[in-house]
Amino acid sequence: MRRVTIKDVAKAAGVSLGTASRVINANTSVDPAIRRKVQDAIAALRYQPDAVAQSMRRRSTRTIGAIVRDITVPALASFVQAAQQALHDEGYALLIACSGDRRDHELELLRLLSQRRMDGVIMTTAAEDDAELAAVRAALPMPVVMLDRTPPGAFDALLLDHREGMRQAVEHLLRLGHRRIALITGATGVHPARARVQGFRDAHAAAGVAIDPTCLRTGSFTDQSGFLEASALLGRPDPPTAIVAGGIDMLSGVLRAIQARGFAVPRDISVIGSADTDLAMLASPPVTVVRWDYAELGRAGARLLIDRLSGGAALPPRQILFPTEFISRGSCAPPSRQHC
Amino acid sequence: MRRVTIKDVAKAAGVSLGTASRVINANTSVDPAIRRKVQDAIAALRYQPDAVAQSMRRRSTRTIGAIVRDITVPALASFVQAAQQALHDEGYALLIACSGDRRDHELELLRLLSQRRMDGVIMTTAAEDDAELAAVRAALPMPVVMLDRTPPGAFDALLLDHREGMRQAVEHLLRLGHRRIALITGATGVHPARARVQGFRDAHAAAGVAIDPTCLRTGSFTDQSGFLEASALLGRPDPPTAIVAGGIDMLSGVLRAIQARGFAVPRDISVIGSADTDLAMLASPPVTVVRWDYAELGRAGARLLIDRLSGGAALPPRQILFPTEFISRGSCAPPSRQHC
DNA sequence: TTGTACGCGTTATCAA
DNA sequence: TTGATAACGCGTACAA
């Protein structure tokens, strides 16, 4: 029970293999009668071209590799799904891999994607300035689109304007009267954390308010880190009166910490999250957030890659900056007296 | 700037192509000194075998295709991620595709995975008894593992015991005194919906309570469907006193509907969800749920496929039934008088 | 133990 | 317009 190949089609249609290939790829002209015969044979035999052999010959797998931190984070999943759909429409498939934000995993995945001859890669990175990562990334023989990262080198990139988003968020809190605002975000080795810290500083500077450096917590973008940092902050004799969760999936950790300490939102503490989630919308009170559209990023990423793959190999790198949106909800209020 | 092939390695090491291949695949014995030379050449040239050519020659892509409904549903994402990790450990990659629960998309994806010569497929299906889907599925030349589906035919399958889970949930509500309990779930063309309806009936039968057929809503497994069905139920003159959301991502829709109607949980209405989510845990009050471990299913699915791919092609189909767990939280209470 | 040569299924080139 | 043929990069049977 062999698979049917183009040879079988040719034989069944009584033509040469080359002719069969020609009608399949429909590029050059072929006698209508013959074309018909070949098409009939294809239908009769239920012939499907072998994508592996095509990849071999065409030197293109029509497959894109994606490296994300954690696909169980809904925002990242919606990015991946949107990218997959857009790529699918162009005949590309998506190979997915999760790095868990670990550089060793990321290195291995990079090798994997290169070995499997992906036509392109769309990825984040755990550390923009890591020398080995940068070297491997730069040596990749296919176009790369960076997701919310700006490593050294010329890469296409999808960037979010976290700086402005954070500035707005902190400005909002300062206007409410907060003077001890904490920011919990990821390691500053990557754009989103750096940008948020900048925005945090921007807003304070504009208001002429000094930052308590111990209120600036940069660890990792995990839920758990959100929990630990928030717990530590709230356990102090002088807890902040507001916390901004500066990471996609950190809000739930922060809220758990608040709940565990018995603080009430927004009476005892104001909270702002990053990225809009079921949690932020349905918590009581609903949580004020800086949101953005990750699905749009996914589509744009697909676009960027497809452009490169269809003739645009030599285009200068394009970095697209996507705006964030500030959504005010019930989780922020003026600080209560006893915490001032 | 050509890619370096095994030929280059052979030349650099001063051996034949066959010998180079032998040391790479380390199957037969080769002179230690020569092996050394080849390995040095590999390192010097940074040679990486071409996975496409290997697939061609070995007739195996070491790639598994996954078809899920919607990867932005965190439970499904954690399934996919766990499967991907387990497969990765065995040298397999995962190609991901989302069907949106639409049969035409599913058909197309099935063709895609077959054309791309996946070594195996792990999938759900929008409709178990659809003739065309069943035919294409059965004609697939690679092993298939069904995720929470039992289509006709001999397939490996990962099945959840939704029936028992639902029975426990409804039993709980009946014990609290509820007599008008609504179940909102997906179309009964698939195992999870059918099993839940059975469990729903089981519990009622055991308690000798009649079911109001209009309280049994089987539509689709979407958040939106949860919202619409719940809205309709709550808008009646005789609304149910309890609603069970019988679908992974339906709870948020149900809660939104409840909130929109101004009902309070659990005073005006009791709620039980399916699958444990941030939402269920952090809502106020936290929502009672039937939960299970989707990551475990992902790992088991990988195991099933790998077993088949390593010699177990002729094994009888294995269907694994995974238990659910009933987690009682604050969203259920005895029905209040005015609704009785 | 090593080298040679074939074939995996395609596409593309070159004559006819 | 068509047919024969050479790659693509690799693994392996067979011969040496």
XYZ file of C-alpha atoms (C1' of nucleotides) in Angstrom:
712
model
C 0.000 0.000 0.000
C 2.410 2.618 -1.312
C 1.523 6.269 -1.412
C 0.604 7.488 -4.846
C 3.249 9.674 -6.419
C 3.435 11.918 -9.405
C 4.854 8.966 -11.296
C 1.633 7.039 -10.836
C -0.295 10.018 -12.071
C 1.890 10.299 -15.134
C 1.552 6.647 -15.915
C -2.203 6.644 -15.439
C -2.525 9.670 -17.700
C -0.124 8.228 -20.241
C 2.200 11.208 -20.097
C 5.664 11.862 -18.828
C 6.422 12.776 -15.277
C 7.454 16.251 -16.368
C 4.127 16.930 -17.978
C 2.271 15.804 -14.916
C 4.359 18.164 -12.825
C 3.566 20.964 -15.234
C -0.161 20.622 -14.915
C 0.110 20.410 -11.157
C 2.110 23.581 -10.892
C 0.205 25.162 -13.761
C 3.051 27.424 -14.708
C 3.803 26.662 -18.338
C 1.312 25.908 -21.042
C 0.185 22.365 -21.711
C -2.254 20.936 -24.216
C -5.799 21.254 -22.867
C -6.669 17.663 -23.670
C -3.594 16.376 -21.905
C -4.115 18.655 -18.953
C -7.585 17.196 -18.678
C -6.287 13.644 -18.718
C -3.779 14.419 -16.014
C -6.358 16.119 -13.849
C -8.622 13.126 -14.199
C -5.794 10.844 -13.146
C -5.089 13.055 -10.146
C -8.701 12.916 -9.093
C -9.006 9.197 -9.711
C -5.872 8.345 -7.768
C -6.521 10.997 -5.139
C -3.020 12.226 -5.677
C -1.577 14.663 -3.186
C 1.859 16.168 -3.797
C 4.358 15.201 -1.127
C 5.200 18.352 0.789
C 8.484 16.918 2.000
C 9.704 16.229 -1.505
C 8.517 19.649 -2.560
C 10.419 21.225 0.290
C 13.477 19.295 -0.722
C 13.323 20.397 -4.288
C 12.080 23.933 -3.796
C 14.318 24.567 -0.826
C 11.410 25.993 1.061
C 9.304 24.293 3.698
C 6.585 26.889 3.683
C 6.710 26.588 7.427
C 7.326 29.282 9.997
C 8.714 28.551 13.422
C 7.433 30.385 16.470
C 9.182 30.630 19.803
C 7.080 32.056 22.580
C 7.538 32.054 26.291
C 4.410 30.238 27.348
C 1.479 29.492 25.165
C -0.862 28.997 28.093
C -0.835 32.751 28.598
C -3.987 33.693 26.710
C -2.511 36.843 25.230
C 0.388 34.907 23.753
C -1.959 32.208 22.568
C -4.055 34.745 20.729
C -0.913 36.120 19.149
C 0.075 32.663 17.998
C -3.389 31.829 16.767
C -3.731 35.014 14.766
C -0.294 34.510 13.240
C -1.112 30.922 12.404
C -4.317 31.895 10.666
C -2.735 34.662 8.662
C 0.128 32.394 7.649
C -2.245 29.609 6.768
C -4.025 31.894 4.363
C -0.733 32.315 2.554
C 0.017 28.623 2.482
C 2.363 28.572 5.424
C 2.141 26.344 8.467
C 3.313 27.202 11.937
C 5.620 25.113 14.077
C 5.233 26.069 17.683
C 7.751 25.886 20.484
C 7.723 27.231 24.016
C 10.919 28.431 25.622
C 9.632 29.066 29.125
C 11.807 32.181 28.893
C 14.884 30.030 29.433
C 17.926 30.802 27.369
C 19.112 27.200 27.108
C 15.727 26.098 25.817
C 15.685 29.009 23.451
C 19.094 28.089 22.080
C 18.014 24.549 21.490
C 14.836 25.658 19.774
C 16.755 28.026 17.552
C 18.920 25.128 16.438
C 15.846 23.026 15.907
C 14.162 25.583 13.708
C 17.289 26.068 11.662
C 17.810 22.356 11.209
C 14.230 21.922 10.149
C 14.741 24.627 7.569
C 11.958 26.920 8.591
C 11.331 29.604 5.997
C 11.066 32.179 8.736
C 10.984 32.605 12.483
C 8.856 34.714 14.727
C 10.094 34.844 18.274
C 10.658 36.562 21.525
C 13.863 36.136 23.461
C 14.608 35.721 27.120
C 17.484 38.175 26.992
C 18.161 40.667 24.243
C 21.822 41.181 25.022
C 22.901 37.612 25.673
C 25.941 37.094 23.466
C 25.385 33.477 22.524
C 21.693 33.962 21.835
C 22.483 36.990 19.721
C 25.090 35.080 17.753
C 22.844 32.129 17.031
C 19.992 34.426 16.132
C 22.140 36.454 13.793
C 23.467 33.330 12.116
C 19.994 32.125 11.274
C 19.702 31.729 7.500
C 16.056 32.759 7.419
C 14.231 36.011 8.169
C 13.350 36.627 11.797
C 10.618 38.771 13.269
C 11.073 39.721 16.891
C 8.033 39.922 19.101
C 8.233 42.830 21.523
C 12.018 42.646 21.655
C 14.757 44.851 20.290
C 17.970 42.873 20.325
C 21.049 44.423 18.738
C 21.132 43.794 15.021
C 18.804 44.434 12.154
C 15.565 42.579 12.745
C 12.012 43.192 11.806
C 10.148 43.731 15.037
C 6.694 44.097 16.486
C 6.991 46.500 19.375
C 4.426 47.622 21.876
C 4.490 51.106 23.270
C 4.713 49.968 26.857
C 6.481 53.162 27.790
C 3.569 55.378 26.932
C 1.154 52.834 28.360
C 2.936 52.821 31.681
C 3.267 56.571 31.688
C -0.471 56.922 31.377
C -1.097 54.369 34.075
C 1.221 56.009 36.564
C 0.001 59.478 35.666
C -3.484 58.269 36.491
C -2.353 57.051 39.903
C -0.407 60.215 40.649
C -3.454 62.303 39.804
C -5.429 60.275 42.293
C -2.906 61.320 44.890
C -0.712 58.257 45.167
C 2.883 58.937 46.154
C 4.163 55.445 46.815
C 3.532 53.513 43.634
C 5.121 50.134 43.015
C 5.906 48.650 39.642
C 6.339 44.902 39.370
C 7.658 43.801 36.014
C 10.102 41.443 34.322
C 13.855 41.540 33.903
C 15.083 44.739 32.263
C 17.058 42.743 29.735
C 14.060 42.944 27.462
C 12.142 45.760 25.858
C 8.792 45.509 27.657
C 10.335 45.726 31.106
C 12.729 48.500 30.125
C 10.010 50.474 28.415
C 7.718 50.174 31.403
C 10.405 51.353 33.759
C 10.985 54.327 31.482
C 7.309 55.154 31.405
C 7.210 54.795 35.164
C 10.030 57.302 35.472
C 8.538 59.605 32.838
C 5.326 59.961 34.769
C 7.042 60.550 38.088
C 9.407 63.075 36.569
C 6.582 64.950 34.899
C 4.770 65.180 38.218
C 7.910 66.025 40.137
C 7.440 63.040 42.415
C 10.435 61.055 43.651
C 10.530 57.301 43.134
C 11.204 54.977 46.017
C 13.688 52.609 44.343
C 12.564 49.728 46.527
C 9.150 50.013 44.890
C 10.590 49.151 41.495
C 10.634 45.375 41.250
C 12.087 43.786 38.136
C 12.201 40.012 38.298
C 10.487 37.803 35.814
C 7.220 38.029 33.907
C 5.617 35.143 35.735
C 2.474 34.966 37.738
C 4.530 33.611 40.607
C 6.927 36.529 40.515
C 3.917 38.828 40.679
C 2.744 37.029 43.767
C 6.087 37.032 45.534
C 6.959 40.633 44.830
C 3.510 41.866 45.772
C 3.571 39.835 48.966
C 6.905 41.320 49.933
C 5.761 44.851 49.159
C 2.565 44.500 51.137
C 4.358 42.960 54.076
C 6.428 46.061 54.693
C 5.722 48.573 57.404
C 5.284 51.165 54.638
C 3.490 49.340 51.827
C 2.862 51.158 48.564
C -0.617 52.541 48.033
C -0.742 51.328 44.466
C 0.736 48.463 42.500
C 1.128 48.226 38.753
C 1.515 44.705 37.429
C 3.807 45.214 34.449
C 3.520 41.839 32.809
C 0.879 39.989 30.873
C 0.195 37.252 33.361
C 1.302 38.893 36.586
C -2.001 40.370 37.658
C -3.359 37.161 39.026
C -0.306 36.750 41.248
C -0.610 40.299 42.483
C -4.290 39.899 43.264
C -3.656 36.664 45.117
C -1.050 38.378 47.241
C -3.417 41.225 48.000
C -6.146 38.806 48.936
C -3.799 36.777 51.106
C -2.785 39.894 53.026
C -6.391 40.826 53.513
C -6.092 44.135 51.691
C -9.136 45.488 49.897
C -9.050 46.907 46.365
C -9.179 49.823 45.880
C -9.675 50.946 49.495
C -6.343 49.729 50.843
C -4.509 49.450 47.573
C -5.005 50.486 43.966
C -4.112 48.056 41.211
C -3.396 48.352 37.504
C -2.768 45.386 35.251
C -1.134 44.907 31.893
C -3.122 43.247 29.120
C -6.832 42.741 29.301
C -7.903 39.380 30.597
C -11.026 37.673 31.837
C -9.532 38.103 35.240
C -9.132 41.857 34.939
C -12.620 42.287 33.541
C -14.452 40.035 35.951
C -12.604 40.595 39.179
C -14.448 42.673 41.711
C -13.839 45.410 41.329
C -12.822 45.116 37.681
C -9.183 45.981 37.239
C -7.902 49.048 35.431
C -5.467 47.938 32.752
C -3.138 48.933 29.993
C -4.345 46.829 27.116
C -3.411 46.120 23.508
C -4.369 43.808 20.711
C -2.109 40.816 20.523
C -4.029 39.260 17.665
C -3.244 42.308 15.572
C 0.427 41.785 16.333
C 0.135 38.200 15.190
C -1.321 39.241 11.873
C 1.278 41.959 11.435
C 4.048 39.506 12.213
C 2.777 37.148 9.564
C 2.631 40.042 7.124
C 6.205 41.059 7.880
C 7.478 37.558 7.261
C 5.478 37.025 4.125
C 6.710 40.289 2.691
C 10.286 39.228 3.283
C 9.671 35.804 1.808
C 8.101 37.142 -1.333
C 10.868 39.221 -2.749
C 11.512 41.568 0.131
C 14.615 39.857 1.401
C 16.717 42.972 1.035
C 14.218 45.425 2.492
C 15.510 47.481 5.398
C 14.312 46.124 8.748
C 10.916 47.355 9.788
C 10.001 48.002 13.374
C 6.323 48.542 13.960
C 5.250 50.292 17.131
C 1.789 49.381 18.345
C -0.122 51.651 20.694
C -1.519 50.602 24.027
C -4.802 51.729 25.460
C -5.565 52.769 29.021
C -8.779 51.303 30.382
C -9.907 52.835 33.636
C -12.025 50.605 35.844
C -12.791 50.252 39.507
C -9.493 49.125 40.942
C -8.012 52.567 41.480
C -8.988 55.150 44.073
C -7.281 57.897 46.037
C -5.006 56.467 48.720
C -6.657 56.092 52.123
C -5.301 58.146 54.983
C -3.643 55.478 57.103
C -1.312 54.462 54.332
C -0.099 57.928 53.448
C 27.109 31.084 0.777
C 25.816 27.559 0.439
C 24.678 25.550 3.406
C 27.166 22.958 4.530
C 26.139 19.417 3.710
C 27.338 16.012 4.682
C 29.454 16.054 1.533
C 31.463 18.986 2.834
C 31.963 17.160 6.094
C 33.171 14.060 4.273
C 35.548 16.036 2.145
C 36.937 17.971 5.090
C 37.473 14.753 7.016
C 38.943 13.003 4.006
C 36.408 10.203 4.102
C 33.522 9.099 1.997
C 30.044 10.441 2.353
C 28.867 7.089 3.627
C 31.349 7.081 6.457
C 30.374 10.581 7.495
C 26.751 9.496 7.555
C 27.694 6.530 9.671
C 29.343 8.534 12.372
C 26.427 10.959 12.422
C 23.890 8.242 12.859
C 26.250 6.212 15.047
C 24.654 2.938 14.112
C 27.434 0.781 12.703
C 30.981 0.577 13.897
C 33.575 2.932 12.508
C 37.265 3.304 13.205
C 37.731 5.523 16.293
C 40.370 7.667 14.642
C 38.181 8.282 11.633
C 35.152 8.936 13.750
C 37.195 11.545 15.520
C 38.210 13.213 12.299
C 34.635 13.362 11.128
C 33.422 14.778 14.402
C 36.092 17.448 14.204
C 34.986 18.328 10.713
C 31.387 18.535 11.866
C 32.333 20.870 14.661
C 34.608 22.972 12.478
C 32.040 23.390 9.752
C 29.145 23.686 12.210
C 27.407 21.028 10.212
C 23.736 20.418 10.914
C 21.940 17.586 9.161
C 19.144 18.811 6.941
C 15.917 17.658 8.518
C 14.052 17.890 5.228
C 16.460 15.567 3.462
C 16.351 13.251 6.445
C 12.576 13.205 6.329
C 12.738 12.416 2.674
C 15.096 9.541 3.093
C 13.729 8.143 6.350
C 10.124 8.670 5.316
C 9.440 10.232 8.655
C 9.156 13.912 9.477
C 9.344 13.452 13.234
C 6.549 15.959 13.354
C 3.131 15.609 14.910
C 0.165 17.646 13.787
C -2.343 18.965 16.278
C -5.836 20.174 15.504
C -7.564 21.947 18.349
C -10.603 24.093 18.433
C -9.123 27.285 19.789
C -5.729 27.654 21.291
C -6.630 30.835 23.118
C -8.658 28.761 25.544
C -6.111 28.327 28.329
C -7.046 24.725 29.018
C -6.475 23.768 25.404
C -3.276 25.753 25.339
C -1.963 23.877 28.334
C -2.863 20.630 26.614
C -0.961 21.678 23.534
C 1.997 22.932 25.496
C 2.308 19.770 27.546
C 2.045 17.638 24.434
C 4.619 19.750 22.676
C 7.068 19.414 25.521
C 6.639 15.690 25.836
C 7.015 15.257 22.092
C 10.035 17.516 22.022
C 11.745 15.289 24.561
C 11.368 12.436 22.100
C 12.658 14.435 19.170
C 9.300 15.319 17.686
C 8.055 18.766 16.815
C 4.467 19.909 16.863
C 2.640 21.609 14.031
C -0.351 23.451 15.357
C -3.606 24.248 13.668
C -6.866 25.647 14.959
C -10.138 24.525 13.469
C -12.467 26.897 15.255
C -14.686 23.839 15.554
C -15.664 24.211 11.916
C -15.875 21.099 9.829
C -14.682 22.703 6.621
C -11.591 24.049 8.331
C -11.032 20.712 9.938
C -11.225 18.949 6.588
C -8.718 21.301 5.099
C -6.356 20.872 8.021
C -6.618 17.114 7.797
C -5.556 17.318 4.172
C -2.757 19.671 5.119
C -1.371 17.356 7.766
C -1.521 14.397 5.451
C 0.186 16.253 2.640
C 2.901 17.407 4.973
C 3.450 13.827 5.996
C 2.996 14.201 9.706
C 4.119 11.112 11.579
C 1.039 11.342 13.746
C -1.963 13.486 14.521
C -3.580 14.489 17.747
C -6.930 16.117 17.308
C -10.438 16.847 18.345
C -13.262 16.957 15.864
C -16.221 19.237 15.457
C -18.585 16.354 14.812
C -17.898 12.718 15.558
C -20.469 11.296 13.185
C -19.929 13.515 10.173
C -19.475 11.109 7.263
C -16.926 13.071 5.280
C -14.831 13.913 8.314
C -14.906 10.294 9.386
C -13.837 9.121 5.947
C -10.912 11.518 5.696
C -9.865 10.721 9.256
C -9.985 7.007 8.612
C -7.990 7.360 5.411
C -5.156 9.106 7.205
C -1.966 7.090 6.722
C -0.604 7.968 10.175
C -1.712 7.163 13.707
C -4.318 9.454 15.189
C -5.074 10.211 18.810
C -8.473 11.706 19.484
C -8.789 14.305 22.202
C -12.002 13.903 24.182
C -13.824 12.467 21.199
C -15.067 8.981 20.345
C -15.781 8.888 16.641
C -16.701 5.558 15.073
C -13.626 3.565 14.161
C -10.600 2.340 16.010
C -8.700 5.299 17.384
C -6.527 5.877 20.376
C -8.343 8.364 22.518
C -7.960 10.552 25.562
C -11.343 10.712 27.194
C -12.513 12.701 30.165
C -15.120 11.331 32.490
C -17.461 14.254 32.040
C -20.412 12.043 32.817
C -19.317 11.327 36.341
C -18.127 14.894 36.766
C -21.510 16.267 35.780
C -23.309 13.716 37.908
C -21.423 14.906 40.956
C -22.054 18.537 40.150
C -25.780 18.087 39.722
C -26.016 15.819 42.734
C -24.440 18.607 44.738
C -27.047 21.078 43.510
C -29.923 18.692 44.109
C -28.728 18.118 47.657
C -28.771 21.855 48.198
C -32.440 21.760 47.262
C -32.368 22.955 43.682
C -35.140 21.608 41.477
C -34.732 23.737 38.384
C -31.174 23.214 37.237
C -29.999 24.290 33.810
C -27.168 22.738 31.844
C -25.540 24.777 29.108
C -23.160 22.776 26.993
C -22.038 22.150 23.414
C -23.581 20.206 20.565
C -24.304 16.587 21.460
C -22.462 15.383 18.391
C -19.368 15.098 20.529
C -18.445 13.096 23.590
C -18.095 15.867 26.196
C -21.544 17.265 25.570
C -23.173 13.833 25.382
C -21.428 12.647 28.512
C -22.456 15.731 30.427
C -26.064 15.339 29.405
C -25.906 11.731 30.579
C -24.431 12.730 33.914
C -27.079 15.406 34.208
C -29.782 12.792 33.677
C -28.057 10.282 35.954
C -28.124 12.669 38.872
C -31.728 13.673 38.323
C -32.820 10.075 37.948
C -31.002 9.026 41.086
C -32.757 11.772 43.011
C -36.103 11.124 41.385
C -36.294 14.676 40.127
C -37.810 15.436 36.754
C -35.815 17.470 34.241
C -37.317 20.508 32.600
C -36.213 19.879 29.011
C -36.061 23.592 28.299
C -33.299 23.828 30.879
C -31.068 21.593 28.807
C -29.255 23.828 26.364
C -26.908 22.248 23.859
C -25.458 24.714 21.398
C -21.764 25.256 21.011
C -18.834 25.295 23.402
C -18.210 29.005 23.023
C -18.125 31.743 25.564
C -20.709 33.555 23.469
C -23.056 30.621 23.486
C -22.723 30.544 27.278
C -23.728 34.163 27.402
C -26.686 33.857 25.071
C -28.132 30.718 26.606
C -27.718 32.017 30.137
C -29.288 35.336 29.197
C -32.282 33.567 27.715
C -32.680 31.308 30.727
C -32.475 34.171 33.185
C -34.907 36.260 31.205
C -37.754 33.786 31.653
C -40.549 34.193 34.129
C -39.358 30.955 35.761
C -35.584 31.108 35.632
C -33.567 28.149 36.857
C -32.092 28.409 40.333
C -28.784 26.961 39.223
C -26.765 26.901 36.020
C -24.011 24.491 35.125
C -21.662 25.737 32.424
C -20.732 22.540 30.626
C -17.872 23.772 28.514
C -14.323 24.843 29.110
C -14.700 28.465 28.210
C -18.387 28.994 28.799
C -18.246 30.149 32.400
C -17.229 33.666 31.555
C -20.201 34.035 29.240
C -22.552 32.688 31.880
C -21.181 35.015 34.532
C -21.480 37.993 32.227
C -25.105 37.134 31.572
C -25.781 36.825 35.284
C -24.098 40.142 35.950
C -26.019 41.810 33.145
C -29.319 40.621 34.580
C -28.366 41.887 37.994
C -28.562 38.472 39.627
C -26.296 37.752 42.599
C -24.294 34.567 43.003
C -25.135 32.441 44.910
C -28.123 34.245 46.431
C -30.226 34.453 43.275
C -28.519 31.768 41.301
C -25.987 29.014 41.888
C -23.272 28.417 39.321
C -20.930 25.557 38.504
C -18.241 25.748 35.872
C -16.263 23.212 33.892
C -12.469 23.358 34.022
C -10.609 25.376 36.574
C -9.607 28.811 35.407
C -8.299 32.042 36.849
C -11.787 33.292 36.414
C -13.379 30.528 38.448
C -10.830 30.859 41.201
C -10.790 34.625 41.460
C -14.378 35.533 40.818
C -16.290 36.603 43.865
C -17.490 34.354 45.096
C -15.092 31.775 43.677
C -16.902 29.373 41.388
C -17.492 25.718 42.127
C -16.145 23.677 39.249
C -15.611 20.269 37.757
C -11.935 20.317 37.010
C -9.313 18.078 35.395
C -5.722 18.183 34.320
C -5.376 19.019 30.665
C -1.599 19.022 30.817
C -1.701 15.410 31.898
C -3.821 14.635 28.858
C -1.263 16.337 26.670
C 1.512 14.189 28.052
C -0.575 11.041 27.744
C -1.442 11.901 24.171
C 2.226 12.279 23.324
C 2.909 8.945 24.980
C 0.174 7.229 22.993
C 1.544 8.519 19.714
C 5.128 7.740 20.532
C 4.216 4.195 21.504
C 2.519 3.706 18.169
C 5.416 5.226 16.297
C 7.986 3.054 17.978
C 6.830 -0.369 17.010
C 3.309 -0.333 18.350
C 1.600 0.243 15.040
C -0.499 -2.893 15.351
C -1.484 -2.461 18.991
C -5.197 -2.481 19.658
C -6.585 1.038 20.115
C -6.286 2.387 23.606
C -8.856 4.637 25.138
C -7.776 6.266 28.356
C -10.447 7.610 30.661
C -9.315 10.464 32.875
C -11.180 11.320 36.053
C -12.577 14.722 36.858
C -12.579 16.331 40.261
C -15.372 18.241 41.921
C -14.211 21.428 43.615
C -16.797 23.005 45.857
C -16.490 26.744 46.325
C -18.726 29.633 47.121
C -20.934 29.863 44.071
C -23.551 27.373 45.202
C -26.161 27.800 47.906
C -29.670 26.552 48.583
C -32.190 28.207 46.270
C -33.807 31.312 47.716
C -37.544 31.218 48.367
C -38.807 33.569 45.686
C -37.370 31.483 42.908
C -38.802 28.198 44.080
C 35.568 -1.217 8.233
C 34.975 1.707 4.220
C 33.476 3.430 -0.401
C 30.099 3.502 -4.263
C 25.805 4.043 -5.941
C 20.903 4.160 -5.744
C 16.603 6.073 -4.562
C 13.227 8.971 -1.695
C 9.341 12.479 -4.839
C 9.743 16.649 -6.709
C 10.844 20.626 -9.895
C 13.367 22.624 -13.551
C 16.491 22.551 -17.409
C 17.463 21.204 -21.900
C 16.621 18.979 -26.234
C 13.624 17.347 -29.343
C 4.403 21.520 -26.165
C 6.589 17.403 -24.441
C 9.968 13.860 -22.606
C 14.206 12.590 -20.535
C 17.276 13.742 -16.944
C 19.760 16.069 -13.366
C 19.704 17.698 -9.068
C 18.006 18.611 -3.805
C 20.757 16.030 0.871
C 20.633 12.126 2.970
C 20.732 6.886 4.531
C 21.851 2.332 3.390
C 22.466 -1.995 0.718
C 26.032 -3.926 -1.460
C 30.555 -4.560 -2.907
C 35.239 -4.123 -1.876
